Short mmCIF file of C-alpha atoms and ligand atoms in Angstrom, two decimals:
data_model
loop_
_atom_site.label_atom_id
_atom_site.label_comp_id
_atom_site.label_asym_id
_atom_site.label_seq_id
_atom_site.Cartn_x
_atom_site.Cartn_y
_atom_site.Cartn_z
CA UNK A 1 16.32 -25.27 -4.69
CA UNK A 2 14.14 -28.18 -5.64
CA UNK A 3 10.84 -29.72 -4.93
CA UNK A 4 10.56 -33.42 -4.30
CA UNK A 5 6.95 -33.61 -5.30
CA UNK A 6 5.69 -30.89 -7.58
CA UNK A 7 2.79 -29.17 -5.87
CA UNK A 8 0.95 -28.77 -9.14
CA UNK A 9 0.70 -32.52 -9.24
CA UNK A 10 -1.28 -32.63 -6.03
CA UNK A 11 -4.64 -32.09 -7.61
CA UNK A 12 -4.26 -34.74 -10.25
CA UNK A 13 -3.00 -37.22 -7.68
CA UNK A 14 -5.86 -36.35 -5.44
CA UNK A 15 -8.28 -36.76 -8.31
CA UNK A 16 -6.93 -40.20 -9.10
CA UNK A 17 -6.98 -41.43 -5.58
CA UNK A 18 -10.71 -41.11 -5.03
CA UNK A 19 -11.35 -43.69 -7.72
CA UNK A 20 -13.01 -46.60 -5.90
CA UNK A 21 -10.40 -49.03 -4.62
CA UNK A 22 -12.69 -52.05 -4.97
CA UNK A 23 -15.05 -52.77 -7.83
CA UNK A 24 -18.61 -53.20 -6.70
CA UNK A 25 -19.34 -55.86 -9.30
CA UNK A 26 -19.78 -59.20 -7.61
CA UNK A 27 -20.43 -57.63 -4.29
CA UNK A 28 -23.22 -59.40 -2.45
CA UNK A 29 -24.64 -56.06 -1.49
CA UNK A 30 -24.78 -53.69 -4.46
CA UNK A 31 -25.77 -50.91 -2.10
CA UNK A 32 -22.53 -51.23 -0.17
CA UNK A 33 -20.90 -47.84 -0.11
CA UNK A 34 -17.45 -47.25 -1.49
CA UNK A 35 -14.76 -47.32 1.11
CA UNK A 36 -14.17 -43.62 0.81
CA UNK A 37 -17.88 -42.94 1.18
CA UNK A 38 -18.39 -45.13 4.19
CA UNK A 39 -17.15 -42.42 6.49
CA UNK A 40 -19.56 -39.86 7.74
CA UNK A 41 -19.20 -36.28 6.53
CA UNK A 42 -17.04 -34.19 8.81
CA UNK A 43 -18.87 -31.87 11.16
CA UNK A 44 -17.67 -29.34 13.69
CA UNK A 45 -19.12 -31.15 16.66
CA UNK A 46 -17.62 -34.49 15.64
CA UNK A 47 -14.16 -33.09 14.98
CA UNK A 48 -14.15 -30.91 18.08
CA UNK A 49 -15.06 -33.88 20.25
CA UNK A 50 -11.65 -35.43 19.52
CA UNK A 51 -9.75 -32.50 20.99
CA UNK A 52 -8.44 -33.08 24.51
CA UNK A 53 -6.02 -31.31 26.78
CA UNK A 54 -4.19 -34.61 27.38
CA UNK A 55 -3.46 -35.19 23.69
CA UNK A 56 -2.26 -31.65 23.13
CA UNK A 57 -0.06 -31.69 26.22
CA UNK A 58 1.48 -34.99 25.20
CA UNK A 59 2.47 -33.49 21.85
CA UNK A 60 3.86 -30.37 23.54
CA UNK A 61 6.08 -32.53 25.76
CA UNK A 62 7.28 -34.45 22.76
CA UNK A 63 8.06 -31.22 20.92
CA UNK A 64 10.10 -29.98 23.86
CA UNK A 65 12.17 -33.18 23.75
CA UNK A 66 12.73 -32.52 20.07
CA UNK A 67 13.83 -28.94 20.84
CA UNK A 68 16.42 -30.37 23.23
CA UNK A 69 18.12 -31.95 20.21
CA UNK A 70 19.14 -28.40 19.28
CA UNK A 71 21.01 -27.98 22.57
CA UNK A 72 24.41 -29.47 21.70
CA UNK A 73 24.88 -26.84 19.00
CA UNK A 74 23.05 -23.86 20.56
CA UNK A 75 23.66 -24.57 24.28
CA UNK A 76 19.91 -24.61 24.90
CA UNK A 77 16.77 -26.13 23.38
CA UNK A 78 15.76 -24.59 20.06
CA UNK A 79 13.97 -25.45 16.84
CA UNK A 80 15.43 -22.64 14.74
CA UNK A 81 15.85 -23.51 11.05
CA UNK A 82 19.08 -25.36 10.40
CA UNK A 83 19.17 -26.82 13.94
CA UNK A 84 18.67 -30.49 14.72
CA UNK A 85 15.64 -29.36 16.72
CA UNK A 86 14.01 -28.08 13.55
CA UNK A 87 15.04 -31.04 11.40
CA UNK A 88 13.50 -33.38 13.97
CA UNK A 89 10.35 -31.24 14.17
CA UNK A 90 9.90 -31.71 10.43
CA UNK A 91 10.50 -35.44 10.76
CA UNK A 92 7.95 -35.61 13.57
CA UNK A 93 5.27 -33.80 11.57
CA UNK A 94 6.00 -35.78 8.42
CA UNK A 95 6.01 -39.17 10.12
CA UNK A 96 2.87 -38.42 12.14
CA UNK A 97 0.99 -37.70 8.90
CA UNK A 98 2.63 -40.56 7.00
CA UNK A 99 1.57 -42.99 9.75
CA UNK A 100 -2.07 -42.12 9.06
CA UNK A 101 -2.03 -44.18 5.87
CA UNK A 102 -3.24 -42.89 2.54
CA UNK A 103 -5.74 -40.25 3.60
CA UNK A 104 -3.27 -37.47 2.78
CA UNK A 105 -0.86 -36.68 -0.01
CA UNK A 106 2.24 -35.34 1.74
CA UNK A 107 4.84 -33.23 0.06
CA UNK A 108 8.13 -31.68 1.10
CA UNK A 109 8.88 -28.32 -0.36
CA UNK A 110 12.54 -27.53 0.10
CA UNK A 111 13.87 -24.03 -0.55
CA UNK A 112 16.90 -21.91 0.30
CA UNK A 113 16.37 -19.80 3.39
CA UNK A 114 18.40 -16.71 4.02
CA UNK A 115 19.78 -16.66 7.54
CA UNK A 116 21.83 -14.01 9.25
CA UNK A 117 23.87 -13.76 12.39
CA UNK A 118 25.33 -10.66 13.98
CA UNK A 119 28.22 -11.44 16.31
CA UNK A 120 29.66 -8.07 17.31
CA UNK A 121 29.18 -4.43 16.47
CA UNK A 122 30.29 -0.96 17.42
CA UNK A 123 29.32 2.49 16.24
CA UNK A 124 31.17 5.64 17.27
CA UNK A 125 29.79 8.97 16.07
CA UNK A 126 32.18 11.84 16.76
CA UNK A 127 33.65 10.94 20.12
CA UNK A 128 30.59 9.18 21.51
CA UNK A 129 29.02 5.75 21.25
CA UNK A 130 25.24 6.28 21.22
CA UNK A 131 23.61 4.06 23.82
CA UNK A 132 20.65 3.04 21.69
CA UNK A 133 22.67 1.45 18.85
CA UNK A 134 21.27 -1.83 17.51
CA UNK A 135 22.27 -3.78 14.41
CA UNK A 136 19.63 -4.69 11.83
CA UNK A 137 18.93 -8.34 11.11
CA UNK A 138 20.36 -9.61 7.81
CA UNK A 139 22.90 -6.78 7.81
CA UNK A 140 26.14 -7.54 5.98
CA UNK A 141 29.42 -6.97 7.84
CA UNK A 142 31.57 -3.89 7.41
CA UNK A 143 34.37 -4.36 4.86
CA UNK A 144 36.62 -7.29 5.84
CA UNK A 145 34.72 -7.41 9.16
CA UNK A 146 36.97 -4.54 10.24
CA UNK A 147 36.23 -1.08 11.57
CA UNK A 148 35.65 1.46 8.80
CA UNK A 149 36.15 5.21 9.14
CA UNK A 150 34.44 8.17 7.53
CA UNK A 151 32.35 11.24 8.23
CA UNK A 152 28.68 10.98 9.16
CA UNK A 153 26.63 12.44 6.28
CA UNK A 154 23.00 13.46 6.55
CA UNK A 155 20.71 12.06 3.86
CA UNK A 156 17.88 14.30 2.61
CA UNK A 157 14.17 13.60 3.05
CA UNK A 158 13.41 9.95 3.85
CA UNK A 159 16.30 8.37 2.03
CA UNK A 160 13.91 6.46 -0.21
CA UNK A 161 15.16 7.94 -3.46
CA UNK A 162 18.58 7.98 -5.09
CA UNK A 163 18.45 11.76 -5.29
CA UNK A 164 18.20 11.98 -1.48
CA UNK A 165 21.81 10.82 -1.20
CA UNK A 166 24.34 13.65 -1.66
CA UNK A 167 27.67 12.89 -3.33
CA UNK A 168 29.40 13.26 0.06
CA UNK A 169 27.86 9.91 1.04
CA UNK A 170 30.55 8.25 -1.07
CA UNK A 171 33.10 6.84 1.41
CA UNK A 172 31.04 8.05 4.36
CA UNK A 173 28.48 6.76 6.86
CA UNK A 174 24.98 7.61 5.65
CA UNK A 175 22.64 9.04 8.30
CA UNK A 176 19.05 8.30 7.32
CA UNK A 177 15.66 8.95 8.87
CA UNK A 178 13.29 6.01 9.41
CA UNK A 179 9.97 5.91 7.57
CA UNK A 180 8.08 5.84 4.23
CA UNK A 181 10.07 2.94 2.70
CA UNK A 182 11.64 -0.28 4.05
CA UNK A 183 14.96 -0.31 5.90
CA UNK A 184 16.40 -2.58 3.20
CA UNK A 185 15.72 0.02 0.51
CA UNK A 186 17.50 2.75 2.51
CA UNK A 187 20.51 0.52 3.11
CA UNK A 188 20.73 -0.44 -0.57
CA UNK A 189 20.49 3.16 -1.74
CA UNK A 190 23.23 4.09 0.73
CA UNK A 191 25.41 1.31 -0.65
CA UNK A 192 24.72 2.38 -4.23
CA UNK A 193 25.81 5.89 -3.32
CA UNK A 194 29.11 4.49 -2.03
CA UNK A 195 28.46 4.59 1.71
CA UNK A 196 30.64 2.37 3.90
CA UNK A 197 27.85 1.92 6.46
CA UNK A 198 24.39 3.29 7.22
CA UNK A 199 22.71 4.52 10.38
CA UNK A 200 18.92 4.76 10.43
CA UNK A 201 17.53 6.98 13.19
CA UNK A 202 14.05 6.49 14.56
CA UNK A 203 11.20 8.82 13.62
CA UNK A 204 9.48 8.16 16.94
CA UNK A 205 10.69 7.76 20.53
CA UNK A 206 12.96 4.88 21.45
CA UNK A 207 15.51 2.77 19.66
CA UNK A 208 14.82 1.07 16.35
CA UNK A 209 15.76 -2.30 15.01
CA UNK A 210 14.26 -4.57 12.42
CA UNK A 211 15.38 -6.47 9.38
CA UNK A 212 16.85 -5.43 6.05
CA UNK A 213 14.89 -8.30 4.50
CA UNK A 214 15.80 -9.93 1.19
CA UNK A 215 19.59 -9.43 0.78
CA UNK A 216 20.83 -7.06 -1.89
CA UNK A 217 24.38 -6.76 -3.19
CA UNK A 218 24.10 -3.05 -2.39
CA UNK A 219 23.29 -3.49 1.31
CA UNK A 220 25.88 -2.03 3.68
CA UNK A 221 26.34 -2.66 7.41
CA UNK A 222 23.30 -0.96 8.94
CA UNK A 223 22.64 0.25 12.49
CA UNK A 224 19.58 1.75 14.16
CA UNK A 225 19.62 4.49 16.79
CA UNK A 226 16.96 6.34 18.73
CA UNK A 227 15.50 9.66 17.76
CA UNK A 228 16.77 11.20 21.01
CA UNK A 229 20.34 10.03 20.37
CA UNK A 230 20.20 11.29 16.80
CA UNK A 231 19.07 14.85 17.52
CA UNK A 232 22.38 16.42 18.62
CA UNK A 233 24.14 14.98 15.55
CA UNK A 234 21.47 16.21 13.17
CA UNK A 235 21.80 19.69 14.66
CA UNK A 236 25.57 19.71 14.18
CA UNK A 237 25.38 18.34 10.64
CA UNK A 238 22.77 20.90 9.67
CA UNK A 239 25.19 23.62 10.85
CA UNK A 240 27.82 22.16 8.53
CA UNK A 241 30.00 20.57 11.23
CA UNK A 242 32.01 17.47 10.36
CA UNK A 243 31.52 14.38 12.53
CA UNK A 244 34.31 11.84 11.97
CA UNK A 245 32.90 8.39 12.79
CA UNK A 246 33.63 4.70 12.76
CA UNK A 247 31.53 1.60 12.29
CA UNK A 248 32.26 -2.05 12.92
CA UNK A 249 29.96 -4.98 12.19
CA UNK A 250 30.89 -8.65 12.35
CA UNK A 251 28.00 -10.50 10.74
CA UNK A 252 27.21 -13.14 8.18
CA UNK A 253 24.34 -13.64 5.79
CA UNK A 254 24.08 -17.11 4.31
CA UNK A 255 21.69 -19.47 2.60
CA UNK A 256 20.66 -22.90 3.81
CA UNK A 257 17.97 -25.30 2.64
CA UNK A 258 14.89 -25.85 4.78
CA UNK A 259 11.54 -27.49 4.18
CA UNK A 260 7.81 -26.77 4.26
CA UNK A 261 5.56 -29.79 4.81
CA UNK A 262 2.23 -29.79 2.98
CA UNK A 263 -0.46 -32.43 3.53
CA UNK A 264 -3.60 -32.46 1.45
CA UNK A 265 -6.60 -34.75 1.76
CA UNK A 266 -6.91 -37.11 -1.19
CA UNK A 267 -10.65 -36.83 -0.83
CA UNK A 268 -12.71 -33.71 -1.40
CA UNK A 269 -12.93 -31.44 -4.41
CA UNK A 270 -9.33 -30.62 -5.34
CA UNK A 271 -10.46 -27.50 -7.17
CA UNK A 272 -11.76 -26.01 -3.93
CA UNK A 273 -9.42 -26.21 -0.98
CA UNK A 274 -9.45 -24.82 2.49
CA UNK A 275 -5.87 -24.25 3.55
CA UNK A 276 -4.44 -23.68 7.00
CA UNK A 277 -0.95 -23.31 8.37
CA UNK A 278 1.29 -22.91 11.38
CA UNK A 279 5.07 -22.59 11.48
CA UNK A 280 7.37 -25.46 12.33
CA UNK A 281 10.38 -23.33 13.32
CA UNK A 282 11.23 -21.36 16.46
CA UNK A 283 13.68 -18.54 17.06
CA UNK A 284 17.26 -19.45 18.01
CA UNK A 285 16.73 -18.16 21.57
CA UNK A 286 14.37 -20.89 22.71
CA UNK A 287 12.25 -23.99 22.08
CA UNK A 288 9.14 -22.14 20.83
CA UNK A 289 6.51 -24.34 22.44
CA UNK A 290 3.85 -21.64 22.34
CA UNK A 291 5.40 -19.91 19.29
CA UNK A 292 4.44 -21.80 17.27
CA UNK A 293 4.42 -25.24 18.86
CA UNK A 294 0.84 -24.53 19.88
CA UNK A 295 -0.47 -23.72 16.41
CA UNK A 296 1.51 -26.36 14.55
CA UNK A 297 0.53 -29.06 17.06
CA UNK A 298 -3.15 -28.05 16.89
CA UNK A 299 -2.96 -28.63 13.16
CA UNK A 300 -1.21 -31.96 13.60
CA UNK A 301 -3.74 -33.14 16.16
CA UNK A 302 -6.67 -32.13 13.95
CA UNK A 303 -5.08 -33.79 10.91
CA UNK A 304 -4.90 -37.08 12.81
CA UNK A 305 -8.62 -36.99 13.64
CA UNK A 306 -9.87 -35.70 10.31
CA UNK A 307 -8.99 -39.10 8.79
CA UNK A 308 -12.12 -40.53 10.40
CA UNK A 309 -14.32 -38.42 8.18
CA UNK A 310 -15.27 -37.71 4.64
CA UNK A 311 -14.64 -34.22 3.28
CA UNK A 312 -16.46 -32.53 0.39
CA UNK A 313 -13.74 -29.97 -0.21
CA UNK A 314 -10.05 -30.65 -0.06
CA UNK A 315 -8.23 -29.68 3.12
CA UNK A 316 -4.59 -28.63 2.83
CA UNK A 317 -2.41 -28.34 5.92
CA UNK A 318 0.91 -26.50 5.86
CA UNK A 319 3.77 -26.39 8.32
CA UNK A 320 5.96 -23.48 7.26
CA UNK A 321 9.69 -23.21 7.81
CA UNK A 322 11.57 -19.95 8.28
CA UNK A 323 8.63 -17.93 9.61
CA UNK A 324 10.86 -16.35 12.24
CA UNK A 325 13.39 -15.29 9.59
CA UNK A 326 10.71 -13.29 7.78
CA UNK A 327 7.89 -15.58 6.57
CA UNK A 328 10.28 -17.35 4.21
CA UNK A 329 8.37 -20.63 3.84
CA UNK A 330 4.94 -19.16 3.19
CA UNK A 331 6.40 -16.50 0.86
CA UNK A 332 8.15 -19.19 -1.13
CA UNK A 333 5.09 -21.42 -1.26
CA UNK A 334 2.80 -18.70 -2.59
CA UNK A 335 5.43 -17.48 -5.06
CA UNK A 336 5.51 -20.95 -6.62
CA UNK A 337 1.75 -21.22 -7.21
CA UNK A 338 0.59 -20.99 -10.81
CA UNK A 339 -2.50 -18.86 -11.32
CA UNK A 340 -4.51 -22.04 -11.64
CA UNK A 341 -3.22 -23.41 -8.34
CA UNK A 342 -3.65 -20.07 -6.61
CA UNK A 343 -7.32 -20.01 -7.54
CA UNK A 344 -7.93 -23.45 -6.03
CA UNK A 345 -7.21 -22.07 -2.57
CA UNK A 346 -10.49 -20.64 -1.40
CA UNK A 347 -8.99 -19.26 1.80
CA UNK A 348 -5.97 -19.46 4.06
CA UNK A 349 -6.23 -19.64 7.86
CA UNK A 350 -3.19 -18.72 9.96
CA UNK A 351 -2.68 -20.32 13.37
CA UNK A 352 0.33 -18.85 15.12
CA UNK A 353 0.47 -18.81 18.96
CA UNK A 354 -2.77 -20.23 20.33
CA UNK A 355 -1.88 -20.75 24.01
CA UNK A 356 -0.15 -17.64 25.37
CA UNK A 357 -0.05 -17.83 29.18
CA UNK A 358 -1.47 -14.31 29.72
CA UNK A 359 -3.78 -14.70 26.73
CA UNK A 360 -6.45 -12.68 25.01
CA UNK A 361 -8.69 -14.27 22.40
CA UNK A 362 -7.54 -12.26 19.42
CA UNK A 363 -9.05 -12.27 15.95
CA UNK A 364 -7.21 -10.69 13.03
CA UNK A 365 -9.30 -7.75 11.89
CA UNK A 366 -9.37 -8.94 8.31
CA UNK A 367 -12.01 -7.05 6.38
CA UNK A 368 -13.10 -7.21 2.76
CA UNK A 369 -12.55 -3.46 2.45
CA UNK A 370 -8.77 -3.87 2.37
CA UNK A 371 -8.25 -7.63 1.96
CA UNK A 372 -9.34 -10.23 -0.59
CA UNK A 373 -13.06 -10.86 -0.43
CA UNK A 374 -13.86 -13.69 1.93
CA UNK A 375 -11.42 -12.54 4.62
CA UNK A 376 -14.27 -10.87 6.47
CA UNK A 377 -16.53 -13.93 6.25
CA UNK A 378 -13.72 -15.91 7.88
CA UNK A 379 -13.29 -13.22 10.55
CA UNK A 380 -17.00 -13.50 11.26
CA UNK A 381 -16.77 -17.25 11.70
CA UNK A 382 -14.32 -16.67 14.57
CA UNK A 383 -16.53 -13.94 16.07
CA UNK A 384 -19.58 -16.21 15.99
CA UNK A 385 -17.67 -19.02 17.62
CA UNK A 386 -16.36 -16.99 20.54
CA UNK A 387 -19.74 -15.35 21.00
CA UNK A 388 -21.61 -18.62 20.99
CA UNK A 389 -19.14 -20.01 23.54
CA UNK A 390 -19.63 -17.05 25.83
CA UNK A 391 -16.07 -15.77 25.73
CA UNK A 392 -14.77 -12.30 24.95
CA UNK A 393 -12.52 -11.47 22.01
CA UNK A 394 -10.59 -8.52 20.62
CA UNK A 395 -9.55 -7.51 17.12
CA UNK A 396 -5.88 -7.20 16.30
CA UNK A 397 -4.27 -5.62 13.23
CA UNK A 398 -3.91 -7.80 10.15
CA UNK A 399 -0.57 -6.18 9.45
CA UNK A 400 1.79 -8.76 8.00
CA UNK A 401 3.29 -10.27 11.13
CA UNK A 402 2.57 -13.89 10.24
CA UNK A 403 2.30 -16.34 7.35
CA UNK A 404 -1.00 -15.06 5.98
CA UNK A 405 0.82 -12.12 4.40
CA UNK A 406 1.84 -13.71 1.09
CA UNK A 407 -1.66 -15.14 0.65
CA UNK A 408 -3.54 -11.87 1.00
CA UNK A 409 -0.93 -10.12 -1.15
CA UNK A 410 -1.69 -12.67 -3.88
CA UNK A 411 -5.44 -12.33 -3.72
CA UNK A 412 -6.25 -15.27 -1.44
CA UNK A 413 -8.68 -14.49 1.39
CA UNK A 414 -7.08 -14.94 4.78
CA UNK A 415 -7.47 -14.55 8.49
CA UNK A 416 -6.78 -16.27 11.75
CA UNK A 417 -6.68 -16.11 15.50
CA UNK A 418 -3.91 -15.70 18.07
CA UNK A 419 -3.48 -15.23 21.81
CA UNK A 420 -0.81 -12.53 21.87
CA UNK A 421 2.96 -12.14 21.79
CA UNK A 422 4.98 -9.24 23.23
CA UNK A 423 1.99 -6.87 23.43
CA UNK A 424 0.89 -5.63 26.84
CA UNK A 425 -2.42 -6.70 28.31
CA UNK A 426 -4.58 -3.74 29.21
CA UNK A 427 -6.71 -3.40 32.33
CA UNK A 428 -9.86 -3.82 30.24
CA UNK A 429 -8.45 -7.00 28.72
CA UNK A 430 -7.63 -8.39 32.16
CA UNK A 431 -11.32 -7.94 32.97
CA UNK A 432 -12.31 -9.61 29.73
CA UNK A 433 -9.92 -12.58 29.85
CA UNK A 434 -8.45 -12.76 33.34
CA UNK A 435 -4.65 -12.77 33.63
CA UNK A 436 -2.39 -9.87 34.47
CA UNK A 437 -2.70 -6.31 33.18
CA UNK A 438 0.61 -4.62 32.38
CA UNK A 439 2.35 -7.88 31.45
CA UNK A 440 3.03 -9.29 28.00
CA UNK A 441 0.47 -11.76 26.68
CA UNK A 442 3.38 -14.13 26.36
CA UNK A 443 6.10 -13.11 28.85
CA UNK A 444 8.34 -15.82 27.33
CA UNK A 445 7.88 -14.66 23.74
CA UNK A 446 11.02 -15.51 21.72
CA UNK A 447 12.85 -16.59 24.88
CA UNK A 448 14.31 -19.67 26.48
CA UNK A 449 11.33 -20.00 28.83
CA UNK A 450 8.86 -20.71 25.97
CA UNK A 451 8.55 -24.27 27.28
CA UNK A 452 5.66 -26.64 28.07
CA UNK A 453 5.02 -24.53 31.20
CA UNK A 454 4.42 -21.53 28.96
CA UNK A 455 1.07 -22.80 27.68
CA UNK A 456 -2.40 -21.76 28.82
CA UNK A 457 -4.06 -25.13 28.31
CA UNK A 458 -7.63 -23.86 28.62
CA UNK A 459 -7.06 -21.32 25.82
CA UNK A 460 -5.22 -23.90 23.74
CA UNK A 461 -8.07 -26.41 23.96
CA UNK A 462 -10.75 -23.85 23.12
CA UNK A 463 -8.72 -22.48 20.22
CA UNK A 464 -7.92 -25.93 18.87
CA UNK A 465 -11.66 -26.64 18.90
CA UNK A 466 -12.18 -23.41 17.01
CA UNK A 467 -9.55 -24.46 14.47
CA UNK A 468 -11.42 -27.78 14.15
CA UNK A 469 -14.63 -25.86 13.58
CA UNK A 470 -12.99 -23.77 10.86
CA UNK A 471 -11.68 -26.89 9.11
CA UNK A 472 -14.94 -28.83 9.41
CA UNK A 473 -17.05 -25.90 8.23
CA UNK A 474 -15.18 -25.36 4.96
CA UNK A 475 -14.34 -29.02 4.42
CA UNK A 476 -18.07 -29.71 4.40
CA UNK A 477 -19.18 -26.72 2.33
CA UNK A 478 -18.28 -23.35 0.85
CA UNK A 479 -21.91 -22.39 0.59
CA UNK A 480 -22.22 -18.67 1.25
CA UNK A 481 -18.47 -18.19 1.08
CA UNK A 482 -17.40 -15.84 -1.74
CA UNK A 483 -16.03 -17.50 -4.86
CA UNK A 484 -12.53 -16.67 -6.04
CA UNK A 485 -12.88 -14.55 -9.14
CA UNK A 486 -9.27 -13.74 -9.93
CA UNK A 487 -5.97 -12.86 -8.41
CA UNK A 488 -6.69 -9.39 -7.18
CA UNK A 489 -4.14 -8.31 -4.65
CA UNK A 490 -4.86 -6.67 -1.35
CA UNK A 491 -6.57 -3.36 -2.08
CA UNK A 492 -4.56 -1.38 0.41
CA UNK A 493 -1.54 0.15 -1.28
CA UNK A 494 0.04 1.07 2.03
CA UNK A 495 3.19 -0.84 2.88
CA UNK A 496 2.92 -2.68 6.17
CA UNK A 497 5.39 -2.10 9.00
CA UNK A 498 5.92 -5.81 9.40
CA UNK A 499 6.71 -8.77 7.23
CA UNK A 500 7.05 -11.44 9.89
CA UNK A 501 7.95 -10.79 13.50
CA UNK A 502 10.47 -8.05 12.75
CA UNK A 503 9.90 -4.48 11.60
CA UNK A 504 10.72 -3.90 7.94
CA UNK A 505 10.20 -0.15 7.87
C1 NAG B 601 10.26 -35.57 3.29
O1 NAG B 601 10.77 -35.18 4.54
C2 NAG B 601 10.62 -36.16 5.55
C3 NAG B 601 10.99 -35.52 6.86
O2 NAG B 601 12.28 -35.00 6.87
C4 NAG B 601 11.47 -37.37 5.20
O3 NAG B 601 11.36 -38.35 6.18
C5 NAG B 601 10.97 -37.91 3.88
O4 NAG B 601 11.78 -38.96 3.46
C6 NAG B 601 10.96 -36.83 2.81
N1 NAG B 601 10.26 -37.35 1.66
C7 NAG B 601 10.78 -37.34 0.48
C8 NAG B 601 9.93 -37.87 -0.62
O5 NAG B 601 11.90 -36.92 0.29
C1 NAG B 602 -11.12 -3.22 11.47
O1 NAG B 602 -10.73 -2.81 10.16
C2 NAG B 602 -11.60 -1.86 9.56
C3 NAG B 602 -11.07 -1.50 8.21
O2 NAG B 602 -10.82 -2.58 7.44
C4 NAG B 602 -11.68 -0.62 10.41
O3 NAG B 602 -12.63 0.26 9.84
C5 NAG B 602 -12.08 -0.98 11.84
O4 NAG B 602 -12.02 0.18 12.63
C6 NAG B 602 -11.16 -2.02 12.40
N1 NAG B 602 -11.64 -2.42 13.72
C7 NAG B 602 -10.84 -2.52 14.76
C8 NAG B 602 -11.49 -2.83 16.05
O5 NAG B 602 -9.64 -2.38 14.68
C1 NAG B 603 -16.22 -10.45 29.31
O1 NAG B 603 -15.78 -9.15 29.61
C2 NAG B 603 -16.55 -8.49 30.62
C3 NAG B 603 -15.92 -7.13 30.83
O2 NAG B 603 -15.85 -6.42 29.64
C4 NAG B 603 -16.56 -9.27 31.89
O3 NAG B 603 -17.41 -8.63 32.84
C5 NAG B 603 -17.04 -10.68 31.63
O4 NAG B 603 -16.94 -11.44 32.82
C6 NAG B 603 -16.18 -11.31 30.55
N1 NAG B 603 -16.69 -12.63 30.22
C7 NAG B 603 -15.99 -13.73 30.46
C8 NAG B 603 -16.64 -15.00 30.06
O5 NAG B 603 -14.87 -13.70 30.94
ZN1 ZN B 604 5.11 -17.34 15.43
#
């Protein structure tokens, strides 16, 4: 784990770089502005005017070509972390910014990402194999990647406390109800109690799968099953019957380095930054041109045009790695900020999936009641924009599914927009936005078909203009935007169901 350019150095570098490059003394025109001042101040209308469908589409096509570099190893295009597709995505972003000259300070932030792979699994409870069985992401294998045998043992309450695990769990398969605490905590407590595997059954209809999250040495191979499948077993166990069972999981959890790219304007007040981010990685299943090619390319396109303008406040762009593995890049970034550096970030804007083919214009419902103060002012900027452009919008939960999570948990106001993933468009929304009711907003979400054809270009252009507006607004002024007063975490003490795209509890 190392950092090639310490992020804490950014501000001092930025401070140094706005020193006039040429002395005015001797100049025939003493009124001649400094080079850095000769640019006009950024404005929304000026920055938005640079955004075209052609430019965005050209970048999307290039990104797809880059995803194809992942094909030799994965048999199809992908930009998942560790793949050549992702390495080349990072190179593309880095070199595009580097080619702009000295307007930005670019830094690579390399960190160890935890990656998991489940190859094969089997769970037999009594003499049946429940149909709804799914492995959890980041599950360890069963011992020696072999089948293990033991009775199924019911865990009391929610399995969130050591005392919920009876001594019979030792050498057995722990049977735990979903809810109240993260899956990873249940798995670790099962392991601590000596379980050889764990099965978490859903507390609502349908099957359950998610991620165990940050690996623990106590984690055991963990499966999810539906509530319906679990019921007959629970009944038997409550009557004191013994259910001999077996579990098999062939999986690996490993660490590999990956890199966030951060680009910050050298101009503008380095003590007051507007920060925005998209994620550079895709899932292994596909090329991720909408998720999050759209958001990360919007940022790249805007960064290339911002160089024509002067900014009053610093603008910091981020391209996160490992979002799909559980917000790894943004988590790492925020964890490395000193208090001083944290306070320089006035707000963070998340741009993840801006061109879903069956889109809705979605705004994260980020309010000051439960999020750091300023989140609501940002939300209102998006509302005003859609309203003034005569388009409809909806609010969506600000529930931890993308890279804003670490920021709001560390007291930094946040928000963002999106166009929808695997959610289903309602009839009302089809009236509001067009498209097809009953279908996913992005029918190719996390699939092979998330290609250049999976982009709604009209939505992408409008949203990229909105992103430009958000950048220009805060780059010019924070007037009326709440000051940071300290690192007060998100007020809500409730744990969120998500941390990234996968369920965590
Ligand atoms: C940062 O990463 C880019 C893209 O991979 C690479 O080209 C560049 O050399 C790296 N910079 C440093 C200072 O290591
Ligand atoms: C937005 O969040 C606030 C609480 O922060 C809640 O009162 C409100 O109902 C939410 N609105 C929507 C449309 O979800
Ligand atoms: C906004 O939604 C309403 C229905 O709620 C619809 O009648 C109207 O046409 C929509 N506006 C646009 C610009 O699509
Ligand atoms: Zn995404």
